[in-house]
Short mmCIF file of C-alpha atoms and ligand atoms in Angstrom, two decimals:
data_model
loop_
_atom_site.label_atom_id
_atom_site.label_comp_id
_atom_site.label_asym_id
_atom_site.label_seq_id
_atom_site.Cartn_x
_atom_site.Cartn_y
_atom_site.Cartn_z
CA UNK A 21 116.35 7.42 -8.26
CA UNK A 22 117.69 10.38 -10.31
CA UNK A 23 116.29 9.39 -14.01
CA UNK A 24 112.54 9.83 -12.90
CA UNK A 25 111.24 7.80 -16.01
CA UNK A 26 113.26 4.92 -15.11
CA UNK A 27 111.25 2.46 -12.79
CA UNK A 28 114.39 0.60 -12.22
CA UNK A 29 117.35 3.30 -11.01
CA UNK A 30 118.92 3.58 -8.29
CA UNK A 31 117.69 6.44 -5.15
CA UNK A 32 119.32 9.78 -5.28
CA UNK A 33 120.04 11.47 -2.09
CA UNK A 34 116.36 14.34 -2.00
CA UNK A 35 117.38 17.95 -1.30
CA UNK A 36 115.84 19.35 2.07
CA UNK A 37 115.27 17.27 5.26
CA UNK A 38 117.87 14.05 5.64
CA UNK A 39 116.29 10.70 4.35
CA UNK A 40 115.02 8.17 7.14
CA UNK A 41 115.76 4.85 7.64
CA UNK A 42 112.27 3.90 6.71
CA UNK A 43 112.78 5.55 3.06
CA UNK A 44 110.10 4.54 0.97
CA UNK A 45 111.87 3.72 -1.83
CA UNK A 46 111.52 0.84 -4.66
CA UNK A 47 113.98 -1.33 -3.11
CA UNK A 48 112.53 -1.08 0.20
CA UNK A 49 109.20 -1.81 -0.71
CA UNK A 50 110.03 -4.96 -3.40
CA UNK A 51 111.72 -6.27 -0.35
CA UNK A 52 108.30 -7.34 1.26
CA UNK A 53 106.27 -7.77 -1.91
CA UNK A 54 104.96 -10.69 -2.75
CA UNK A 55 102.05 -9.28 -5.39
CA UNK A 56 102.60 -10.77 -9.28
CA UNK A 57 102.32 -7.42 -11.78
CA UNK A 58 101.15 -4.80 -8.90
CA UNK A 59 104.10 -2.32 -7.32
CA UNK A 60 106.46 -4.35 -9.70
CA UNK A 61 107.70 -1.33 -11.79
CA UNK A 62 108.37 1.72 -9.16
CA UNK A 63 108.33 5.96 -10.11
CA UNK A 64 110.14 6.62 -6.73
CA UNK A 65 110.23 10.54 -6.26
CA UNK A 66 111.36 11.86 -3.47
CA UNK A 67 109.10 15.14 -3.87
CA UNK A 68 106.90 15.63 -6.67
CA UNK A 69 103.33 17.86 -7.21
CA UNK A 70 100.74 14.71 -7.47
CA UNK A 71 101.40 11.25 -8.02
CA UNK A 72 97.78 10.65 -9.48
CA UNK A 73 98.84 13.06 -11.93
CA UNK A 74 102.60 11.34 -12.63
CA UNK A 75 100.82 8.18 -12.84
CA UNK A 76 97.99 9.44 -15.44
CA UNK A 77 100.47 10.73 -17.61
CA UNK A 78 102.37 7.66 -17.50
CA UNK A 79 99.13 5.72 -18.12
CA UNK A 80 98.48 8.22 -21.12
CA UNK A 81 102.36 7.36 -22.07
CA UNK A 82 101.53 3.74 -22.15
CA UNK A 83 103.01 2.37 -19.14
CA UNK A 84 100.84 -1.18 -18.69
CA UNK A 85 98.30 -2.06 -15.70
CA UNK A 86 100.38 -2.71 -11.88
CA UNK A 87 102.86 0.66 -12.73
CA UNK A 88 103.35 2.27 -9.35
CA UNK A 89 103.93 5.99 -8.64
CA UNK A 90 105.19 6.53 -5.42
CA UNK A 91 106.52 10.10 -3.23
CA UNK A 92 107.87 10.82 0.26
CA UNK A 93 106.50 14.29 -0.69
CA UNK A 94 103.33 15.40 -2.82
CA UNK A 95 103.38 19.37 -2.92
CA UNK A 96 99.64 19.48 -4.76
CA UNK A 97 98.25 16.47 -3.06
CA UNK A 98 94.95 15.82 -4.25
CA UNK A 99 91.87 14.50 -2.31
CA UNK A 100 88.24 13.76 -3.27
CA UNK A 101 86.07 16.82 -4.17
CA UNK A 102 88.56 19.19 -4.64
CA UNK A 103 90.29 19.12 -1.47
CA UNK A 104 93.67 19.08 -1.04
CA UNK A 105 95.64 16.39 0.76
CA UNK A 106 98.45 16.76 3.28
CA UNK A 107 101.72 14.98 2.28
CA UNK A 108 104.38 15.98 4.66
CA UNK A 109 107.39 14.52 3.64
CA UNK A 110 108.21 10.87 5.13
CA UNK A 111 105.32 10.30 7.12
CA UNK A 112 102.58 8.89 4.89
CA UNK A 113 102.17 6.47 2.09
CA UNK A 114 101.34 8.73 -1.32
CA UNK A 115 101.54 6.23 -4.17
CA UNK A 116 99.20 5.67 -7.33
CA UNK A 117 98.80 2.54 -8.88
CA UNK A 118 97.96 2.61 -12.92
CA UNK A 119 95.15 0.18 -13.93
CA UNK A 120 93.67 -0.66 -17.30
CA UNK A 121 90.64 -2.81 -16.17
CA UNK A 122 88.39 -2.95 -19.86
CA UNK A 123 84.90 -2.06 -17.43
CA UNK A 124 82.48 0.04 -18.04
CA UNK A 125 82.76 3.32 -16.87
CA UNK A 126 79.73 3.34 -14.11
CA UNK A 127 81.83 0.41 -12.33
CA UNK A 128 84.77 2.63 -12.15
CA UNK A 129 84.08 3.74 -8.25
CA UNK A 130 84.20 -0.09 -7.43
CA UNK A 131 87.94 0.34 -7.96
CA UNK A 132 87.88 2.67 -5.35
CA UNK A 133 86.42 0.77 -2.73
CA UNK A 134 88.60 -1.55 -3.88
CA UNK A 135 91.24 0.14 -2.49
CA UNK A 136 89.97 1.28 0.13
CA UNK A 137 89.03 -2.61 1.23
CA UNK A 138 92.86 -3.42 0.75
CA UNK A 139 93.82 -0.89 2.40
CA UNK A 140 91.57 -1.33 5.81
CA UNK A 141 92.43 -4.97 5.25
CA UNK A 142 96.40 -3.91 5.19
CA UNK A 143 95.97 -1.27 8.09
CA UNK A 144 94.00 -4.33 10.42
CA UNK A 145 97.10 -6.25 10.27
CA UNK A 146 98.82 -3.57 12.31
CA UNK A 147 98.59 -4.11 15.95
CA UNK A 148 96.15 -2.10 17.43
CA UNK A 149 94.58 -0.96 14.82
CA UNK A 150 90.75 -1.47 13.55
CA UNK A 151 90.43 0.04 10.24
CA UNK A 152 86.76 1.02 9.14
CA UNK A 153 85.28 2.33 5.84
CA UNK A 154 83.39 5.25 5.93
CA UNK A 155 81.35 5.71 2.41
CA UNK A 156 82.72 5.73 -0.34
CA UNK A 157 86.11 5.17 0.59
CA UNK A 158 87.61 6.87 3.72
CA UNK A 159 89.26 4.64 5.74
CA UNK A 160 88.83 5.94 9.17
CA UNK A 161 90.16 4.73 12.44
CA UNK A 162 88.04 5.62 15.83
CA UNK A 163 85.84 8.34 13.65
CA UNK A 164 89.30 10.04 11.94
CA UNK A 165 90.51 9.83 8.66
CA UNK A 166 93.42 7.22 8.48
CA UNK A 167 93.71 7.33 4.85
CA UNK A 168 91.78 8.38 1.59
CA UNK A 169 91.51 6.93 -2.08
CA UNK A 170 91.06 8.88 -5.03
CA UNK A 171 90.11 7.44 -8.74
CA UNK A 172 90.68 9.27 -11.59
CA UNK A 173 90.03 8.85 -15.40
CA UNK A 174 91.13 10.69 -18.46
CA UNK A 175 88.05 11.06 -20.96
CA UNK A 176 84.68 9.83 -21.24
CA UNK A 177 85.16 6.45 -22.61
CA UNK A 178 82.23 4.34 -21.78
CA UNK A 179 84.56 1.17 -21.47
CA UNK A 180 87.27 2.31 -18.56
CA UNK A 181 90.51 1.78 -20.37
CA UNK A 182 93.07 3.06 -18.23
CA UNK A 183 92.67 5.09 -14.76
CA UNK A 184 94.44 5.54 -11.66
CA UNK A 185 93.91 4.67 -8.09
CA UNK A 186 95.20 6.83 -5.60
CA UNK A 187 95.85 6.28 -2.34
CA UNK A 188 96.85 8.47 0.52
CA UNK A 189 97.82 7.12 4.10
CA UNK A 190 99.04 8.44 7.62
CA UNK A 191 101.80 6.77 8.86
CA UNK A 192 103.99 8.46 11.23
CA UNK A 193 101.94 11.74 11.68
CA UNK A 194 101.77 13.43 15.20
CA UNK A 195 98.80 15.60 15.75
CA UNK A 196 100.87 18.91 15.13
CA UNK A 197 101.66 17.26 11.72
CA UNK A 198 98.39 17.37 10.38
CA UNK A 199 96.98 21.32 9.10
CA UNK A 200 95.15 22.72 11.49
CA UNK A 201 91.53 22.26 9.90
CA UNK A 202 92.23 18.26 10.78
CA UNK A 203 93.51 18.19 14.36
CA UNK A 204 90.98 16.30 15.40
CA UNK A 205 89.69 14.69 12.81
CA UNK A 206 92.50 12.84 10.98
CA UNK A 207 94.59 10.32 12.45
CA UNK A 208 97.63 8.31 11.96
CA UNK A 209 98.77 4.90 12.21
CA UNK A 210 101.57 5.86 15.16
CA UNK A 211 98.55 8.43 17.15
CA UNK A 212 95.89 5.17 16.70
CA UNK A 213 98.10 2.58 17.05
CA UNK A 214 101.07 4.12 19.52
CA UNK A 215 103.50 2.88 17.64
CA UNK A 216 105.78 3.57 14.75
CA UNK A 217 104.31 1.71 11.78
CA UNK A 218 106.49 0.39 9.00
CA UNK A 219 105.79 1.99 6.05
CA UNK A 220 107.02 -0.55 3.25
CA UNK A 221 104.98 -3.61 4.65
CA UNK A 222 101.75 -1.51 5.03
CA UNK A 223 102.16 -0.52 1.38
CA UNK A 224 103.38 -4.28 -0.10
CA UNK A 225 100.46 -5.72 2.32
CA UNK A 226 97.94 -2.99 1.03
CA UNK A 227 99.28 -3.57 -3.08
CA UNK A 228 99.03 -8.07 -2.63
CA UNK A 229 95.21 -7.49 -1.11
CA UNK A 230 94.26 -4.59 -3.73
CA UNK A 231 95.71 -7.32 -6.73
CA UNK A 232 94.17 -10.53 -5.12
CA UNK A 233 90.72 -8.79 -5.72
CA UNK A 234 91.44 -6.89 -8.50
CA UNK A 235 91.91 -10.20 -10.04
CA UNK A 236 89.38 -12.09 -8.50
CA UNK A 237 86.61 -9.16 -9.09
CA UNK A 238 87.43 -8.99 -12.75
CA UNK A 239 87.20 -12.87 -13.45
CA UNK A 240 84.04 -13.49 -10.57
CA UNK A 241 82.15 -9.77 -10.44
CA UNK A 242 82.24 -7.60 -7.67
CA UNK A 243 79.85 -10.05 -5.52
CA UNK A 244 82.55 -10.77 -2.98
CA UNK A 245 84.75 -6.66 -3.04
CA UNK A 246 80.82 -5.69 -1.98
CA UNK A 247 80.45 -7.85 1.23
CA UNK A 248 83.71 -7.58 2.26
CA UNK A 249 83.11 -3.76 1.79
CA UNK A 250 79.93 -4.03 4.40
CA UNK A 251 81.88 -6.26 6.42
CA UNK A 252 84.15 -3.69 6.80
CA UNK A 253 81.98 -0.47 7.02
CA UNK A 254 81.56 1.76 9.88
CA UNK A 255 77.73 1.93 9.58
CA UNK A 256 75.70 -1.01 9.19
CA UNK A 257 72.08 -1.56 7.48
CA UNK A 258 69.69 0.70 9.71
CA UNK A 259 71.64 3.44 11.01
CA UNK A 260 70.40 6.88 10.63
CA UNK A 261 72.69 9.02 8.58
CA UNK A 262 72.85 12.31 6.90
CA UNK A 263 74.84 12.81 3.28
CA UNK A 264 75.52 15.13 1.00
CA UNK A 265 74.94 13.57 -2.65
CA UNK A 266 75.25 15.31 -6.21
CA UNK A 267 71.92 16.84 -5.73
CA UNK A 268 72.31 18.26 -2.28
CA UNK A 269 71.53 16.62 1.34
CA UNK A 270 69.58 13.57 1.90
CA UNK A 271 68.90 11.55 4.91
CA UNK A 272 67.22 8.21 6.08
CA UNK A 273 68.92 5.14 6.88
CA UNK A 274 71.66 3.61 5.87
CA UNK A 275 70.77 0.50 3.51
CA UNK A 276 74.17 -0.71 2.00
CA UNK A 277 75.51 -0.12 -1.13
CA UNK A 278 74.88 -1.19 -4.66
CA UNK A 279 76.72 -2.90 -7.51
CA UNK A 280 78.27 0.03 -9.02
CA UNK A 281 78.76 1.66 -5.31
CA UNK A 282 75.96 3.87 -5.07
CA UNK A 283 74.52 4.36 -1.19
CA UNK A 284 70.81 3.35 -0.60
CA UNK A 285 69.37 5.58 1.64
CA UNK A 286 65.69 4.41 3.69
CA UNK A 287 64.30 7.75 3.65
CA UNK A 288 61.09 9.03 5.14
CA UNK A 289 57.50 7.21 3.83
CA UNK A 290 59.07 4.14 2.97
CA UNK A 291 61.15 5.92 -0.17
CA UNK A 292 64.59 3.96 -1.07
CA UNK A 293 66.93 6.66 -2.35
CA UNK A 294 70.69 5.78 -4.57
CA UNK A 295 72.98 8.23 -4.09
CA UNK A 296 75.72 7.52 -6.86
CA UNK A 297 78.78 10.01 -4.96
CA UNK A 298 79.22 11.45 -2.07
CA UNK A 299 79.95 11.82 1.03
CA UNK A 300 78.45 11.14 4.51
CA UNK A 301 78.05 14.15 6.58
CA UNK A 302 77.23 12.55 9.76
CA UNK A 303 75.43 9.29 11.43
CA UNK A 304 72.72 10.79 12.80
CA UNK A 305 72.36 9.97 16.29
CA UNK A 306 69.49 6.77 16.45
C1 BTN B 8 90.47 11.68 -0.21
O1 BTN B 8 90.13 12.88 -0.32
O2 BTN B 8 90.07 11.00 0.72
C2 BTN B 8 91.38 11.07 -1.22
C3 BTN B 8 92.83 11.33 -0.91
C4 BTN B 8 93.78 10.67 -1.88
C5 BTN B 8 95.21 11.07 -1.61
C6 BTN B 8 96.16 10.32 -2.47
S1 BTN B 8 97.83 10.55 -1.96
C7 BTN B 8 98.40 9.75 -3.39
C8 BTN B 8 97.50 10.18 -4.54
N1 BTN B 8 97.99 11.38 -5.17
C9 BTN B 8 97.17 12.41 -4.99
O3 BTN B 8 97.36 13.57 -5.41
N2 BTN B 8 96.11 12.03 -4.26
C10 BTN B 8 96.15 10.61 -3.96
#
C-alpha cells in the first residue's frame, strides 16, 4: 500500500530487502480472518518508526475501535518500561490494534493481558509450541520471551476512551537475529517450534481470540480473561518469586492476580502484598 492513510490500497513494492512470500500484508491476513470489526481496516507499512504510535494517532484522528496498524519493519519499536523492541524486517508480527473500550482507567492493564491470553492461546495452536504468560504480559516459551504486549493511553481520562494494544511477536527469528543482550533469552516461533510458522494465521488466530473476549469481558466482566490468564501462567499460586514493582523489589509467593491485574505477593509474616506493575525478576528457586 502506497497511500498510508488508506486502509484499503493496494501493497507497494518496500525499498531494501526483496518482499517474501509470507508478506504480511492486508490481503494476506483478511484471507484467514474470520473476526467481525477486529483487523478489518488494515495500515499496512512496510517500514515505519512504531506502530503503537501510528495507531494512537489514528485513534486521536478518529479511526473507530478494531483499526489495525500493522509493519514488516518498526525502526523505534517500543517495549514495556522503556525498552526498545527488536523488529527486524519480515520475521515478527508488529501490529497495534486501536480500542475504545468506555472502562475505567485502573482496568486498562486487563486489556493487556488480554492480549497477551489471545496471543498464548494463538501461539498453542502451533505445533510444538506451549505458550506461557509470564506477569503481566510476556508470553514466554521454555523461560524466553516469544512475544510482548504493550498498552498505551493518551491522557488521564478516568473513563479509558480510546488506547492501543500493542503486540510484538517472533516468528521466523534465528538466534543471530535477535540483539545480542537477548541470545538467550528470547525466542521464536521457528527456534521453539523448528519450524517455519505462518505469519498471517498466527496474527488472524491471535485478532478472533483477542475480539471473542474483548467482547465477552466487556458484556460479562473480566471473571473468565482472569482464569484463563492463571490457566495459562507460568507460575502457579505458591511459588516463590522475586519482582520488581513501582516501589522497588518485593518477594514472597506468588498468589495470583487481581481484578484490575495487580500481582498478590505472600510475603514474609503472613503479609499479602498488590503490586499494581511490574515485572517478575525471577522465580525464586522453592
Ligand atoms: C514488551 O516490552 O514486552 C512489549 C513489546 C511490545 C512490542 C510491540 S511491536 C508492535 C507494537 N509497536 C511498538 O512500538 N511496540 C508494540
Amino acid at each position: 500500500m502506497t497511500d498510508r492513510d488508506d486502509p484499503e490500497g493496494d501493497v507497494g513494492s518496500p525499498p531494501g530487502p526483496p518482499v517474501p512470500e509470507d508478506a504480511l500484508t492486508p490481503a494476506a491476513v483478511q484471507r484467514h480472518l474470520r473476526s467481525a470489526v477486529f483487523g478489518h481496516r488494515i495500515f499496512y507499512y512496510p517500514s515505519i518508526g512504531s506502530t503503537n504510535e501510528r495507531a494512537l494517532e489514528l485513534a486521536a484522528a478518529g479511526e473507530p475501535e478494531g483499526g489495525l496498524v500493522l509493519a514488516e519493519e518498526q525502526t523505534e519499536g517500543r517495549g514495556r518500561r522503556d525498552r526498545s523492541w527488536a523488529s527486524s524486517p519480515y520475521l515478527g508480527i508488529y501490529a497495534s490494534l486501536i480500542l475504545r473500550p468506555a472502562i475505567p482507567a485502573p482496568r486498562a492493564p486487563l486489556l493487556t493481558f488480554m492480549a497477551a491470553v489471545a496471543t498464548a492461546d494463538a501461539l498453542n495452536e502451533v505445533p510444538g509450541l506451549k505458550a506461557r504468560i509470564k506477569w503481566p504480559n510476556d508470553v514466554i516459551v521454555a523461560g524466553r520471551k516469544i512475544a510482548g504486549v504493550l498498552g498505551e493511553v493518551r491522557g488521564g481520562d478516568p473513563e479509558v476512551r480510546e488506547m492501543v494494544v500493542g503486540i510484538g511477536v517472533n516468528v521466523h527469528h534465528e538466534e543471530a537475529d535477535f540483539p545480542l543482550d537477548l541470545r538467550g533469552r528470547a525466542t521464536s516461533v521457528r527456534l521453539a517450534a523448528g519450524h517455519r510458522g505462518d505469519r498471517a494465521t498466527l496474527l488472524a488466530r491471535l485478532l478472533e481470540g483477542f475480539e471473542h473476549r474483548y467482547t465477552r469481558a466487556l458484556r460479562d466482566g473480566p471473571a473468565t480473561l482472569l482464569r484463563e490468564w492463571q490457566t495459562l501462567s507460568a507460575l502457579q499460586p505458591g511459588d516463590p518469586v522475586r519482582v520488581l514493582g513501582p516501589t522497588g523489589p518485593a518477594q514472597g509467593e506468588f498468589a495470583g492476580i487481581d481484578e484490575e491485574g495487580g500481582l498478590r505477593l505472600a510475603a514474609a509474616g503472613g503479609l499479602m502484598l498488590r503490586v499494581p506493575f511490574g515485572e517478575i525478576v525471577e522465580a525464586l528457586e522453592p
